Short mmCIF file of C-alpha atoms and ligand atoms in Angstrom, two decimals:
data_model
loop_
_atom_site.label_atom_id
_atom_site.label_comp_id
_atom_site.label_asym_id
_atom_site.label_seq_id
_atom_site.Cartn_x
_atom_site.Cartn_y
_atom_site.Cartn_z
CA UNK V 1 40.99 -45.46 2.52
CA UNK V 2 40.19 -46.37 -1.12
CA UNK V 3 36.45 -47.00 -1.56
CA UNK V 4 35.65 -50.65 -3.23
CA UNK V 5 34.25 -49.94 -7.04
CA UNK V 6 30.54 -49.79 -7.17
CA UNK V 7 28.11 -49.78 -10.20
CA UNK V 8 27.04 -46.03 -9.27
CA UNK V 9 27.27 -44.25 -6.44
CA UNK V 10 23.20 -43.58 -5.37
CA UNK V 11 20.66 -45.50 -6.54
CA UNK V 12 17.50 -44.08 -6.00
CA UNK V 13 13.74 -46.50 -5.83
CA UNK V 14 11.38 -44.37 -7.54
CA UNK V 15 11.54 -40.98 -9.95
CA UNK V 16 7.99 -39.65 -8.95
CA UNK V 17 8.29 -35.86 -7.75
CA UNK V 18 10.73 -36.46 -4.48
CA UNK V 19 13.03 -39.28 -6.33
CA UNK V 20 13.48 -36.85 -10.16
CA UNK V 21 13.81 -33.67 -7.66
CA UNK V 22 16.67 -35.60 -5.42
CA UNK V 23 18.42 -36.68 -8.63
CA UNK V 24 18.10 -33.28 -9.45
CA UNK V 25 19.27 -31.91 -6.40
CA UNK V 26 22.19 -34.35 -6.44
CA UNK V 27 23.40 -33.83 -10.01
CA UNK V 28 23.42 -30.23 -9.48
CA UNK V 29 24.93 -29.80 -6.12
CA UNK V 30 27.11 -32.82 -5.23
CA UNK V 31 27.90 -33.74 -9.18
CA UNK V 32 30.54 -35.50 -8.29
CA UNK V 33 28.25 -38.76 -7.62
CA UNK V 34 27.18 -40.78 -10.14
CA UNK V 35 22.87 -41.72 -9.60
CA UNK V 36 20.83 -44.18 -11.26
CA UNK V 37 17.29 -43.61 -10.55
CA UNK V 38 15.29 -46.60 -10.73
CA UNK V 39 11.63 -46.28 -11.71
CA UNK V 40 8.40 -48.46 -12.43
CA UNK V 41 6.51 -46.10 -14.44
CA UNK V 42 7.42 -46.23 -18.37
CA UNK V 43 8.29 -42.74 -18.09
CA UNK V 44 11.66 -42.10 -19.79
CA UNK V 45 13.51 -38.27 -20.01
CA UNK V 46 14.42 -38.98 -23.75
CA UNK V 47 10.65 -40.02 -24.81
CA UNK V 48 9.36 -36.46 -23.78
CA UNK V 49 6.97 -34.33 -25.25
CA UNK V 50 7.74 -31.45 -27.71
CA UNK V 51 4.88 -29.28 -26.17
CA UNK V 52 3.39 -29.02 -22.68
CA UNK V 53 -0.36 -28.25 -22.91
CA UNK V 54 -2.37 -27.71 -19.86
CA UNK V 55 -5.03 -29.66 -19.69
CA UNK V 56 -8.29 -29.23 -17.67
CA UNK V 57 -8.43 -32.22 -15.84
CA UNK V 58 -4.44 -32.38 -14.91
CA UNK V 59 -3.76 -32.58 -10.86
CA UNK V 60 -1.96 -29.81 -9.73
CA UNK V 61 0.32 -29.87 -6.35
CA UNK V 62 0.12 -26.19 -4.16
CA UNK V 63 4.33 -25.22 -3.99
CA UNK V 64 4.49 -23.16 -0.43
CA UNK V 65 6.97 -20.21 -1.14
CA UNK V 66 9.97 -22.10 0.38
CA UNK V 67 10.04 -24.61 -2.47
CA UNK V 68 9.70 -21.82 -5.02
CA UNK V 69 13.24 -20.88 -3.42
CA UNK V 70 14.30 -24.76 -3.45
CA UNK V 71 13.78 -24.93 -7.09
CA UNK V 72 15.53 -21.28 -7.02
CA UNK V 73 18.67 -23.47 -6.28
CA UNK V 74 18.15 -26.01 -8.51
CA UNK V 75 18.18 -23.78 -11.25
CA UNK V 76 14.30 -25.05 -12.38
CA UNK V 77 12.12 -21.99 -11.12
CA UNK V 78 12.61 -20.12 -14.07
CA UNK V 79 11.51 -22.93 -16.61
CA UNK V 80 8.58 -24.40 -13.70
CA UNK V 81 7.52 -20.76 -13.04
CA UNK V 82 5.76 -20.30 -16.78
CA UNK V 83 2.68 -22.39 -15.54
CA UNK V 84 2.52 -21.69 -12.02
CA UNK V 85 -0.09 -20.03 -10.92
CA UNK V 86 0.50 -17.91 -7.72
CA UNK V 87 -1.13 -17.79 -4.57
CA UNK V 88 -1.56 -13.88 -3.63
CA UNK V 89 -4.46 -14.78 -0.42
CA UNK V 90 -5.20 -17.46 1.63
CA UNK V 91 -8.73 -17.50 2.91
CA UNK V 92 -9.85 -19.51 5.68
CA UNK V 93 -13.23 -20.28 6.79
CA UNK V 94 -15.54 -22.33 8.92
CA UNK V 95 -18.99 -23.13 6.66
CA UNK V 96 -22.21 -21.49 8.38
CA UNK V 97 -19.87 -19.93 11.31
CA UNK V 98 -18.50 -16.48 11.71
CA UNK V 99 -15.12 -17.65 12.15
CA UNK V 100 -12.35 -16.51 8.83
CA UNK V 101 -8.61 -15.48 8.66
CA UNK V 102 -7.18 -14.10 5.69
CA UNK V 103 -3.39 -14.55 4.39
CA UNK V 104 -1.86 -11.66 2.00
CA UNK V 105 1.05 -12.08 0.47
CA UNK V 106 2.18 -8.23 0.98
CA UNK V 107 2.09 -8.29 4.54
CA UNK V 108 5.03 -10.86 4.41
CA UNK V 109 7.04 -8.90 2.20
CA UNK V 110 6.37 -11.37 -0.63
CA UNK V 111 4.74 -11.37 -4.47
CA UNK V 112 3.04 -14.64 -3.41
CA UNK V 113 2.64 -17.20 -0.48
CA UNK V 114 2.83 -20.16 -2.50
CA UNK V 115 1.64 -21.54 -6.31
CA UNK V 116 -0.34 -24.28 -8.04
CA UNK V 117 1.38 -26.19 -10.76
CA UNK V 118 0.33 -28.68 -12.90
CA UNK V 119 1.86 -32.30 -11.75
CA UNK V 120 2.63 -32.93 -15.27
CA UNK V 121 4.52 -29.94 -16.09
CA UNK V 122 6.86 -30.56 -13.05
CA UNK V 123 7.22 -33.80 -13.81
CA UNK V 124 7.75 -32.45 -17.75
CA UNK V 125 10.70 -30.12 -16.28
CA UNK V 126 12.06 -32.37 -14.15
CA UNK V 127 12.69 -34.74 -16.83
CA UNK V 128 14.19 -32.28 -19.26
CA UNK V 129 16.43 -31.45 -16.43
CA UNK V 130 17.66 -34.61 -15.81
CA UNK V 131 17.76 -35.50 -19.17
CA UNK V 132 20.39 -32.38 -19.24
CA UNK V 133 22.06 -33.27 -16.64
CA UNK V 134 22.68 -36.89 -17.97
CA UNK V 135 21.25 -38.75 -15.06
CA UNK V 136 20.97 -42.78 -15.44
CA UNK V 137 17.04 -43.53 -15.75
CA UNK V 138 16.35 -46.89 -15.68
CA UNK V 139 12.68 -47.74 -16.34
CA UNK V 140 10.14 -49.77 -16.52
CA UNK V 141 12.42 -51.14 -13.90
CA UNK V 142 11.83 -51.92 -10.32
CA UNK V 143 13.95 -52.21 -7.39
CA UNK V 144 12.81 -55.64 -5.76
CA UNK V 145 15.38 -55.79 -2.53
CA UNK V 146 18.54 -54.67 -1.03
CA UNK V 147 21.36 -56.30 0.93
CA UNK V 148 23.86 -54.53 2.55
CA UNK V 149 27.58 -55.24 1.37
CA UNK V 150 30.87 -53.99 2.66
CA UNK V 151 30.66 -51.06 -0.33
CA UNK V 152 27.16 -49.99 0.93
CA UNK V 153 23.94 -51.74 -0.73
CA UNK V 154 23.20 -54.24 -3.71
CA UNK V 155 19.88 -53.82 -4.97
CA UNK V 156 18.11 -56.19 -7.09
CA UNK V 157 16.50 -54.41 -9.96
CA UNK V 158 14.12 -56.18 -11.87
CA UNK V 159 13.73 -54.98 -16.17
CA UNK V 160 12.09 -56.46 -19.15
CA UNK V 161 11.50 -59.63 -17.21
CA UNK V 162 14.94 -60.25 -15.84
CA UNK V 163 16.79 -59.50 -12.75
CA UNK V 164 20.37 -58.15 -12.33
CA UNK V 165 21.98 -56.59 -9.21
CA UNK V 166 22.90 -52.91 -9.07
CA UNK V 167 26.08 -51.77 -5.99
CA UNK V 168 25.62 -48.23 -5.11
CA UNK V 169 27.18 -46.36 -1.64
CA UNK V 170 23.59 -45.66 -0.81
CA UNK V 171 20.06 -46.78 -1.66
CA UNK V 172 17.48 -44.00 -1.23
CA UNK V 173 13.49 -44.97 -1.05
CA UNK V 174 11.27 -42.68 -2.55
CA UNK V 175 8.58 -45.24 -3.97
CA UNK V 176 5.66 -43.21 -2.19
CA UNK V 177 3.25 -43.95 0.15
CA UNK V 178 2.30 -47.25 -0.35
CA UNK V 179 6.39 -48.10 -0.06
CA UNK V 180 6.63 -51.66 -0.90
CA UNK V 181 10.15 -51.29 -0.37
CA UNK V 182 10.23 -49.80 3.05
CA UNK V 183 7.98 -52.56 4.41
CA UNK V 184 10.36 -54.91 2.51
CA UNK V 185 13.88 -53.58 4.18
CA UNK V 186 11.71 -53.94 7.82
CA UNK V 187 10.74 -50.30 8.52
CA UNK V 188 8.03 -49.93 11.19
CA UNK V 189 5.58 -47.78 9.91
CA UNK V 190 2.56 -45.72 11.93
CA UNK V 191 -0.53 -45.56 9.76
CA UNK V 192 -3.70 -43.23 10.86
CA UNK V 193 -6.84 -44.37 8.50
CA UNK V 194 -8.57 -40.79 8.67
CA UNK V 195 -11.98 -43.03 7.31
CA UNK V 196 -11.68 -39.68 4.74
CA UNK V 197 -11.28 -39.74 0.98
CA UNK V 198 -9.72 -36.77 -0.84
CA UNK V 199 -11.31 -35.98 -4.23
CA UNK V 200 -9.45 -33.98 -6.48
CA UNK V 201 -11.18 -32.05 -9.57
CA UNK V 202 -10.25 -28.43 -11.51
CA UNK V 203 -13.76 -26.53 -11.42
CA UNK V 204 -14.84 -23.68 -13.57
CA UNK V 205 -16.85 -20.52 -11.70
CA UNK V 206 -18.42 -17.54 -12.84
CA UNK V 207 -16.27 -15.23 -10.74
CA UNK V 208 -12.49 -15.25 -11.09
CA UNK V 209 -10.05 -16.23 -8.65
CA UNK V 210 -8.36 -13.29 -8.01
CA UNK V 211 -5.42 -15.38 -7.08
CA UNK V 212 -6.59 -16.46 -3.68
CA UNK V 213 -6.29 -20.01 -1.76
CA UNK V 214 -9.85 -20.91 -0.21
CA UNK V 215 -9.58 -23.32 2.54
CA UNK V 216 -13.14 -24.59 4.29
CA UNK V 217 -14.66 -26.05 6.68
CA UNK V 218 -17.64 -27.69 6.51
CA UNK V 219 -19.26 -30.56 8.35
CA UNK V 220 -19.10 -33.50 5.53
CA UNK V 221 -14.78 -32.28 6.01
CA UNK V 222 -12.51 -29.58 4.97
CA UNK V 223 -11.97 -28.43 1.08
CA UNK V 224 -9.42 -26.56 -0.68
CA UNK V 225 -9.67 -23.93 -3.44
CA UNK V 226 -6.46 -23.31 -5.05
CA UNK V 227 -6.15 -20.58 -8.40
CA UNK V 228 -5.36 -22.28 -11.47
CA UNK V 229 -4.50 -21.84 -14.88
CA UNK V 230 -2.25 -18.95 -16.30
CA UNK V 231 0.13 -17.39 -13.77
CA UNK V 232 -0.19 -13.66 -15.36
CA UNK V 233 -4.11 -13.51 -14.88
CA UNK V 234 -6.68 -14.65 -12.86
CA UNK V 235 -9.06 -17.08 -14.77
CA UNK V 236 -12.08 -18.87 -13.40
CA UNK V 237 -10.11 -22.28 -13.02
CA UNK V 238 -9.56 -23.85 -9.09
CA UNK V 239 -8.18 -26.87 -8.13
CA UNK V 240 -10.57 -28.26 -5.88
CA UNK V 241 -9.11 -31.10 -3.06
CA UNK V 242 -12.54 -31.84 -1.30
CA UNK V 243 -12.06 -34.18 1.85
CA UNK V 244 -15.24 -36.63 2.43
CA UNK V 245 -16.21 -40.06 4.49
CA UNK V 246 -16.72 -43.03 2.56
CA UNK V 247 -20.76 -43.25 2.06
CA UNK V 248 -20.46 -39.34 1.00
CA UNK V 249 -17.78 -39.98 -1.49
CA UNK V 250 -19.60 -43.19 -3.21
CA UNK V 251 -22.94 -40.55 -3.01
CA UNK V 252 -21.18 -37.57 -4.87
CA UNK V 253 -20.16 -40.14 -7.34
CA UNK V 254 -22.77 -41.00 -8.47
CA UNK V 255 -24.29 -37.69 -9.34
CA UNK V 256 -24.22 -36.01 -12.79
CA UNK V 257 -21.51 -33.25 -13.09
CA UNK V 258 -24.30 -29.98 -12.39
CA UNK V 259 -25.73 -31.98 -9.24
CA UNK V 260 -21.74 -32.26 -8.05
CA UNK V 261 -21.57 -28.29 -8.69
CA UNK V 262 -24.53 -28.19 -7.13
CA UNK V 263 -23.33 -29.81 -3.94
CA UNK V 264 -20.04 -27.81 -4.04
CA UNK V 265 -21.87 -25.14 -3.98
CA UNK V 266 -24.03 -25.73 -1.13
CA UNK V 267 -20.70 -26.65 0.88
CA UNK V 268 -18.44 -24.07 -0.41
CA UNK V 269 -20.53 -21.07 -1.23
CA UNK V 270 -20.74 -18.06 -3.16
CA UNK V 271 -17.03 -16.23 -2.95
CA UNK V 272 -16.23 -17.66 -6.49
CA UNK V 273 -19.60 -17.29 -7.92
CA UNK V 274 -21.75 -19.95 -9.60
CA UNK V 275 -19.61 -23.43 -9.97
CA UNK V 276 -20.46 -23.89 -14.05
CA UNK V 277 -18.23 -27.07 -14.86
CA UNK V 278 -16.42 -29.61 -12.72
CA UNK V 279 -13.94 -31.95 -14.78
CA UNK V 280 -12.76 -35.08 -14.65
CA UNK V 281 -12.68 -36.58 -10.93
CA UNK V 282 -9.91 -38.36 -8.51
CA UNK V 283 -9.91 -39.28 -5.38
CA UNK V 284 -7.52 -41.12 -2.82
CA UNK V 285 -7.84 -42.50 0.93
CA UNK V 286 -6.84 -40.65 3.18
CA UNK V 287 -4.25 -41.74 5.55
CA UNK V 288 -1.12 -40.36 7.61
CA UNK V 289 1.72 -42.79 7.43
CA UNK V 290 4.78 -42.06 9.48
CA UNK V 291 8.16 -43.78 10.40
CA UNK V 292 10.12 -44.06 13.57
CA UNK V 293 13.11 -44.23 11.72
CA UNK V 294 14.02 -43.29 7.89
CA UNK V 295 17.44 -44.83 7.93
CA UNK V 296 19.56 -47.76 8.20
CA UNK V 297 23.07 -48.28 7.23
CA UNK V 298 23.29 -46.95 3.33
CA UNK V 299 19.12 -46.47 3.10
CA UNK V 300 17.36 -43.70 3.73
CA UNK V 301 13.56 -43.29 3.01
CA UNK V 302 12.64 -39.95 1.61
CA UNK V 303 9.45 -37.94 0.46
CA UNK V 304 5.95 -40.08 0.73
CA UNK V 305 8.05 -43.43 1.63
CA UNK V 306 8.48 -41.44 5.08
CA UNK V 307 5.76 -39.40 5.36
CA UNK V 308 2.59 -39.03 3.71
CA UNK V 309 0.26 -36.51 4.94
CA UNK V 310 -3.71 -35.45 4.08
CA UNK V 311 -3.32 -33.21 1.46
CA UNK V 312 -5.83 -30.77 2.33
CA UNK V 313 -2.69 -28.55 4.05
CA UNK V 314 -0.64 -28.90 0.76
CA UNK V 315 2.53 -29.58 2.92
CA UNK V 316 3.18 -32.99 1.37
CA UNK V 317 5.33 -32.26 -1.06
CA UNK V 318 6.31 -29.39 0.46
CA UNK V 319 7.90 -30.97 3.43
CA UNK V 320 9.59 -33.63 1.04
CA UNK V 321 11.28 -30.97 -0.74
CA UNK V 322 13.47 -29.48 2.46
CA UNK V 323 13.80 -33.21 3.75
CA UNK V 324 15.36 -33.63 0.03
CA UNK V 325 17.61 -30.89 0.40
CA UNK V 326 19.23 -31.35 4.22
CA UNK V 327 20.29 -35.21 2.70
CA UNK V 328 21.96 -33.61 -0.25
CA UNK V 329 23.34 -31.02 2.34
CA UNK V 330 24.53 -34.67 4.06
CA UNK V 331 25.71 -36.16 1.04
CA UNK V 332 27.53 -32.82 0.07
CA UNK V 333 29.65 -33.01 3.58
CA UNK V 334 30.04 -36.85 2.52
CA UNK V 335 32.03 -36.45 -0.63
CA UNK V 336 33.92 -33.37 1.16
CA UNK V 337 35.40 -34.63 3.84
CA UNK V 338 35.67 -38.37 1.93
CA UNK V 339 33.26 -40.42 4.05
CA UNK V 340 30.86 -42.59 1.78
CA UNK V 341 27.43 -40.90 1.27
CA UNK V 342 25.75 -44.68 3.00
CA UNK V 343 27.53 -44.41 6.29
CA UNK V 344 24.99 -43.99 8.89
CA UNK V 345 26.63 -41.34 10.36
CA UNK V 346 25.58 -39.01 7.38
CA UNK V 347 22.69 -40.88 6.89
CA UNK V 348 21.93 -40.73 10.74
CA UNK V 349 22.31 -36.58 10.54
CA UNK V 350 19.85 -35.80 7.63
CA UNK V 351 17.37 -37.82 10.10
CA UNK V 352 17.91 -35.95 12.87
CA UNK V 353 18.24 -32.46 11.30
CA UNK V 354 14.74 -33.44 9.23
CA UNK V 355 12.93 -35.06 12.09
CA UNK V 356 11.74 -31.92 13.96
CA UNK V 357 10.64 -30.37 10.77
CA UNK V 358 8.62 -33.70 9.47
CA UNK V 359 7.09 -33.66 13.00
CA UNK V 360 6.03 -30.26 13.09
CA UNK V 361 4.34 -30.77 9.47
CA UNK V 362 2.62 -33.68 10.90
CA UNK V 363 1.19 -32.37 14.06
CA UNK V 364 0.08 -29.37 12.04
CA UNK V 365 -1.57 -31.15 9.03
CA UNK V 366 -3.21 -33.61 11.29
CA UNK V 367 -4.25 -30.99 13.88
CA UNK V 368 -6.14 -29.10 11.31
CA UNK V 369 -8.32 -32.68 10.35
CA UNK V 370 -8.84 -33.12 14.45
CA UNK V 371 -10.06 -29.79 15.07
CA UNK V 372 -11.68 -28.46 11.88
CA UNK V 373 -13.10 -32.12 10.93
CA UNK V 374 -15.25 -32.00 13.94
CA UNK V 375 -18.62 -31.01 14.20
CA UNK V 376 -19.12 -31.20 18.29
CA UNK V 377 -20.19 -27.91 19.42
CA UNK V 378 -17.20 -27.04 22.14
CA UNK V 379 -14.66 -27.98 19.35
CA UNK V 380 -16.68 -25.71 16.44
CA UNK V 381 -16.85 -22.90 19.26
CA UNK V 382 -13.04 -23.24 19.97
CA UNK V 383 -12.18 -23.34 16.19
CA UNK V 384 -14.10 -20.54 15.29
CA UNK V 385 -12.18 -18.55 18.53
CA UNK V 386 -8.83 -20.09 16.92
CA UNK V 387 -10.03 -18.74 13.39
CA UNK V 388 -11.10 -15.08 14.76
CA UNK V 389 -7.57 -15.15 17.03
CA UNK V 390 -5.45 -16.11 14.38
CA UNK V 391 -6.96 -13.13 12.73
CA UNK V 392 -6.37 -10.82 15.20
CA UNK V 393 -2.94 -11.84 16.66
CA UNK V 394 -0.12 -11.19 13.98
CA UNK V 395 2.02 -13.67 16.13
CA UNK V 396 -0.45 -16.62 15.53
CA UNK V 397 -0.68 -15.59 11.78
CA UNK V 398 2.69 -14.97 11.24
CA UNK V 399 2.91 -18.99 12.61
CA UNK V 400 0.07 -20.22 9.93
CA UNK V 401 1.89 -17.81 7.48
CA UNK V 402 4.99 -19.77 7.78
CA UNK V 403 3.67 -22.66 7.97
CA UNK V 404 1.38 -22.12 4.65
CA UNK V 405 4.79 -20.47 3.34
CA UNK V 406 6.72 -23.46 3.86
CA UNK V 407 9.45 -21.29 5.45
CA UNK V 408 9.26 -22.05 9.03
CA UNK V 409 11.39 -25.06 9.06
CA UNK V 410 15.07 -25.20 9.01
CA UNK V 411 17.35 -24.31 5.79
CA UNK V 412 19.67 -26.73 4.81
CA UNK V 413 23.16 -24.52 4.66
CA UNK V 414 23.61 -25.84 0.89
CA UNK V 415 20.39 -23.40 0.18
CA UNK V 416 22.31 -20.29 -0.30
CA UNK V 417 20.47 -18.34 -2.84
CA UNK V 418 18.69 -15.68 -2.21
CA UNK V 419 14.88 -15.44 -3.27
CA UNK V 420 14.24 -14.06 -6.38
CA UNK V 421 17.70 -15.22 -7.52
CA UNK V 422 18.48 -18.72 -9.74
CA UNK V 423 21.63 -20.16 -9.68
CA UNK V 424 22.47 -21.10 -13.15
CA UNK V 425 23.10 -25.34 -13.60
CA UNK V 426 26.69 -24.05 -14.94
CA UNK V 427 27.16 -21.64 -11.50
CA UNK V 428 27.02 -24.63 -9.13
C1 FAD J 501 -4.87 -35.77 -3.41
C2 FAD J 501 -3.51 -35.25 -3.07
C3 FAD J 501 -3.23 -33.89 -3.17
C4 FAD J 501 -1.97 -33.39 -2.79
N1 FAD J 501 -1.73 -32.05 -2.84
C5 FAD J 501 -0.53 -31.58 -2.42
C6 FAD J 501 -0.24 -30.19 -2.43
O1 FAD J 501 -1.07 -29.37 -2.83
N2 FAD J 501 0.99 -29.77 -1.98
C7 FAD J 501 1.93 -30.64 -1.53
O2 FAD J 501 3.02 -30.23 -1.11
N3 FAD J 501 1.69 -31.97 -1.52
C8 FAD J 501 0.49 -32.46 -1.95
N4 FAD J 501 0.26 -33.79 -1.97
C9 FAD J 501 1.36 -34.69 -1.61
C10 FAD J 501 2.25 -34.99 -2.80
O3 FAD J 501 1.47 -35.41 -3.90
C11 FAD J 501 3.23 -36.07 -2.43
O4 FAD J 501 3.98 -35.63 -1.32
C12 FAD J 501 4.19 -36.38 -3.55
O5 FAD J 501 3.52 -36.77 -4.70
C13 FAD J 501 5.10 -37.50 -3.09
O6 FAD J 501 5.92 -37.87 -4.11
P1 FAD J 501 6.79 -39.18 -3.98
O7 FAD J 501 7.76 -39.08 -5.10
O8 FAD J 501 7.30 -39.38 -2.60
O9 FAD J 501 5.77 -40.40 -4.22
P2 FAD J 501 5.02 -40.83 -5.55
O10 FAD J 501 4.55 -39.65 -6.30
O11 FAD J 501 4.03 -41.85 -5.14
O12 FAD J 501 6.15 -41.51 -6.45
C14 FAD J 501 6.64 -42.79 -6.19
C15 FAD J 501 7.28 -43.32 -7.48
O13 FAD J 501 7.93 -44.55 -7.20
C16 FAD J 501 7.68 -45.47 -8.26
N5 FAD J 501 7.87 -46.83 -7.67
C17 FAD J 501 7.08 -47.44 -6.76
N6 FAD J 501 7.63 -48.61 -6.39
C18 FAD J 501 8.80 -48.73 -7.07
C19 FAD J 501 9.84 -49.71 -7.09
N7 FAD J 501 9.80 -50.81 -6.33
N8 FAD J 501 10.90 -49.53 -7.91
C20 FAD J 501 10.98 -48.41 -8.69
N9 FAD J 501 10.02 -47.44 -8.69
C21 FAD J 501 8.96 -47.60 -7.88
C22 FAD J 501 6.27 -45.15 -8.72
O14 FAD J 501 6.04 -45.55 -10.06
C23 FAD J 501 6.25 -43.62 -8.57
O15 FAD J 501 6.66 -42.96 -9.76
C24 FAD J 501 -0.98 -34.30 -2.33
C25 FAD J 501 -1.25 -35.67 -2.26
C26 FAD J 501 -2.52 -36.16 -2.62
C27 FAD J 501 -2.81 -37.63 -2.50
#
């Protein structure tokens, strides 16, 4: 059958961190297909910076071990690796109870469980990747609707104040969490308002990291400590994700940056030392937003457009990352056995192989806010039991480690490379 001519072959709504790494993905893997990402942010890969400097008050995103292996077989580790700092311990804890598990590295056979990495130096690396691999970036552009059409999908992509229409096979959504597009095309979302605001700031301490992950529990909600800064030794830099309620967020606010450190220390404690400096600060509401269904016939949704999680597991991204990879593995079976990459049979089968992994990320995240954001004595009695257990039993922490690891779920049979190993963009 010969396929009707289309502008490109995938157009993808959004080049944030899932949409670049797809392009990626797809340029590398199934190169055959031509992609045009389309993206709102003024953020082109041939206005680029010479230099990457880290910067104090950058956000960082934790990478669980399995993506370190993703970006193995993209060919991008080796460039991404030079700022990412690696997790070597996980430390769990329950503030003012005797509950704590601890995560090593070593005992899974592994240099590290995960990393921290500046946002803007994957971003930076994505670009100069795509820019390599001659991807179409349109932007500031937006993608303002799709219709169907017997090739697969028009899109209507709105630039410099006038619209045009863009045919593609397939029209993937990765526009983030607050998808316009996905309530647009009629996808029925679930949304959980945790009442919870994540604030995100790098903090300075007197003690180094040592390379460890603190995760805690404490009654205003549970905080994350993640190593920062240079990935060959341990500095006194975290990445602090610190989950509170609305009146506590406005509260902490308002304070001057020693009476913040000041309350961070009171909630967090002493296993860094003194908190000296807090930088610049973020925050977000916090809300789980989920989808019944992630595709239609030639659209799929992909990364926070189908599933956006609270951060304070660092499995967002994570997650996104293998979802990314089993629809290139789809797209890859596509183009080989000549079926267009929209059909909703390939479409259909990234879903289903992805679903059970997506669920299992959700249920975990969002059991760890349920149990560990609680305060009601039965539930801090049974979490501190769960936190001693999972210390004791090395099948229940060989569970968190995988899940922390981002290795439990399934492998896409496209990721062939073995860990440690980076296939080459000219090997693929
Ligand atoms: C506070 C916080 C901390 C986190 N920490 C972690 C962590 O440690 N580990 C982890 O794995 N995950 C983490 N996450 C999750 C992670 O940040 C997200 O999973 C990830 O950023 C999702 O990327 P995305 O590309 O799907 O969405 P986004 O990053 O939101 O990108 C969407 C892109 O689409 C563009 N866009 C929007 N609408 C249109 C349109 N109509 N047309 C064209 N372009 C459009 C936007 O400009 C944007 O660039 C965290 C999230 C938060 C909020």
């Amino acid at each position: 059958m010969t396929k009707a001519r289309t502008d490109t072959d995938l157009i993808i709504a959004g080049g944030g961190l899932a949409g670049a790494t797809l392009a990626l993905a797809v340029a590398r893997l199934v190169p055959e297909l031509r992609v045009t990402v389309v993206e709102s942010f003024p953020l082109s890969p041939d206005a680029l910076p010479e230099d990457y400097q880290p910067s104090y008050d950058a956000r960082s995103t934790a990478l669980a071990w399995g993506s370190r292996v993703i970006f193995e077989q993209l060919g991008l580790w080796s460039v991404l690796s030079e700022h990412a700092t690696p997790i070597r311990r996980i430390h769990v804890s329950d503030r003012g109870r005797f509950g704590a598990t601890r995560l090593q590295a070593q005992d899974h056979g592994q240099d590290a469980l995960g990393y921290v990495a500046d946002n803007r130096w994957m971003g930076l690396c994505l670009m100069r990747a795509l820019m390599a691999a001659e991807v179409n970036w349109q932007a500031p552009a937006e993608v303002m609707d799709m219709v169907p059409t017997t090739a697969g999908v028009s899109v209507r992509v709105r630039q410099n104040g006038e619209e045009r229409s863009l045919t593609g096979q397939c029209l993937v959504v990765a526009d983030g969490g607050r998808s316009g597009l996905r309530e647009k095309l009629g996808f029925v979302t679930r949304t959980e308002d945790y009442g919870q605001n994540a604030l995100i700031a790098n903090v300075s301490t007197s003690e180094v990291h040592q390379f460890t992950a603190f995760e805690r529990f404490t009654d205003s909600g549970p905080m994350a400590l993640l190593p920062h800064g240079s990935p060959a030794q341990a500095e006194n830099l975290s990445a602090l994700v610190w989950t509170l309620e609305d009146d506590a967020l406005a509260n902490l606010l308002a304070l001057s940056d020693d009476e913040k450190c000041q309350q961070l220390q009171e909630r967090f404690g002493w296993r860094l030392g003194r908190f000296t400096r807090i930088g610049e600060c973020h925050h977000y509401p916090l809300k789980l937003t989920t989808v019944d269904e992630a595709v239609r016939p030639g659209v799929a949704l992909v990364g926070n457009a189908a599933h956006a999680l609270h951060p304070v597991a660092g499995q967002g991204f994570n997650l996104a990352l293998r979802g990314l990879m089993t629809l290139v593995e789809q797209f890859r079976r596509a183009v080989d056995e000549g079926k267009s990459i929209g059909e909703l049979s390939v479409l259909g089968e990234y879903q289903r192989l992805h679903r059970q992994d997506w669920q299992h990320t959700v249920q975990f995240s969002d059991s760890l806010i349920r149990v560990f954001g609680q305060s009601l004595a039965p539930i801090a009695f049974a979490r501190d039991t769960g936190l001693v257990g999972l210390d004791l039993l090395p099948g229940a922490k060989r569970w968190f480690a995988r899940k922390a690891m981002g290795t439990g779920g399934r492998k896409p049979v496209i990721a062939s490379v073995k860990p440690g190993k980076e296939l080459a963009p000219d090997d693929q």
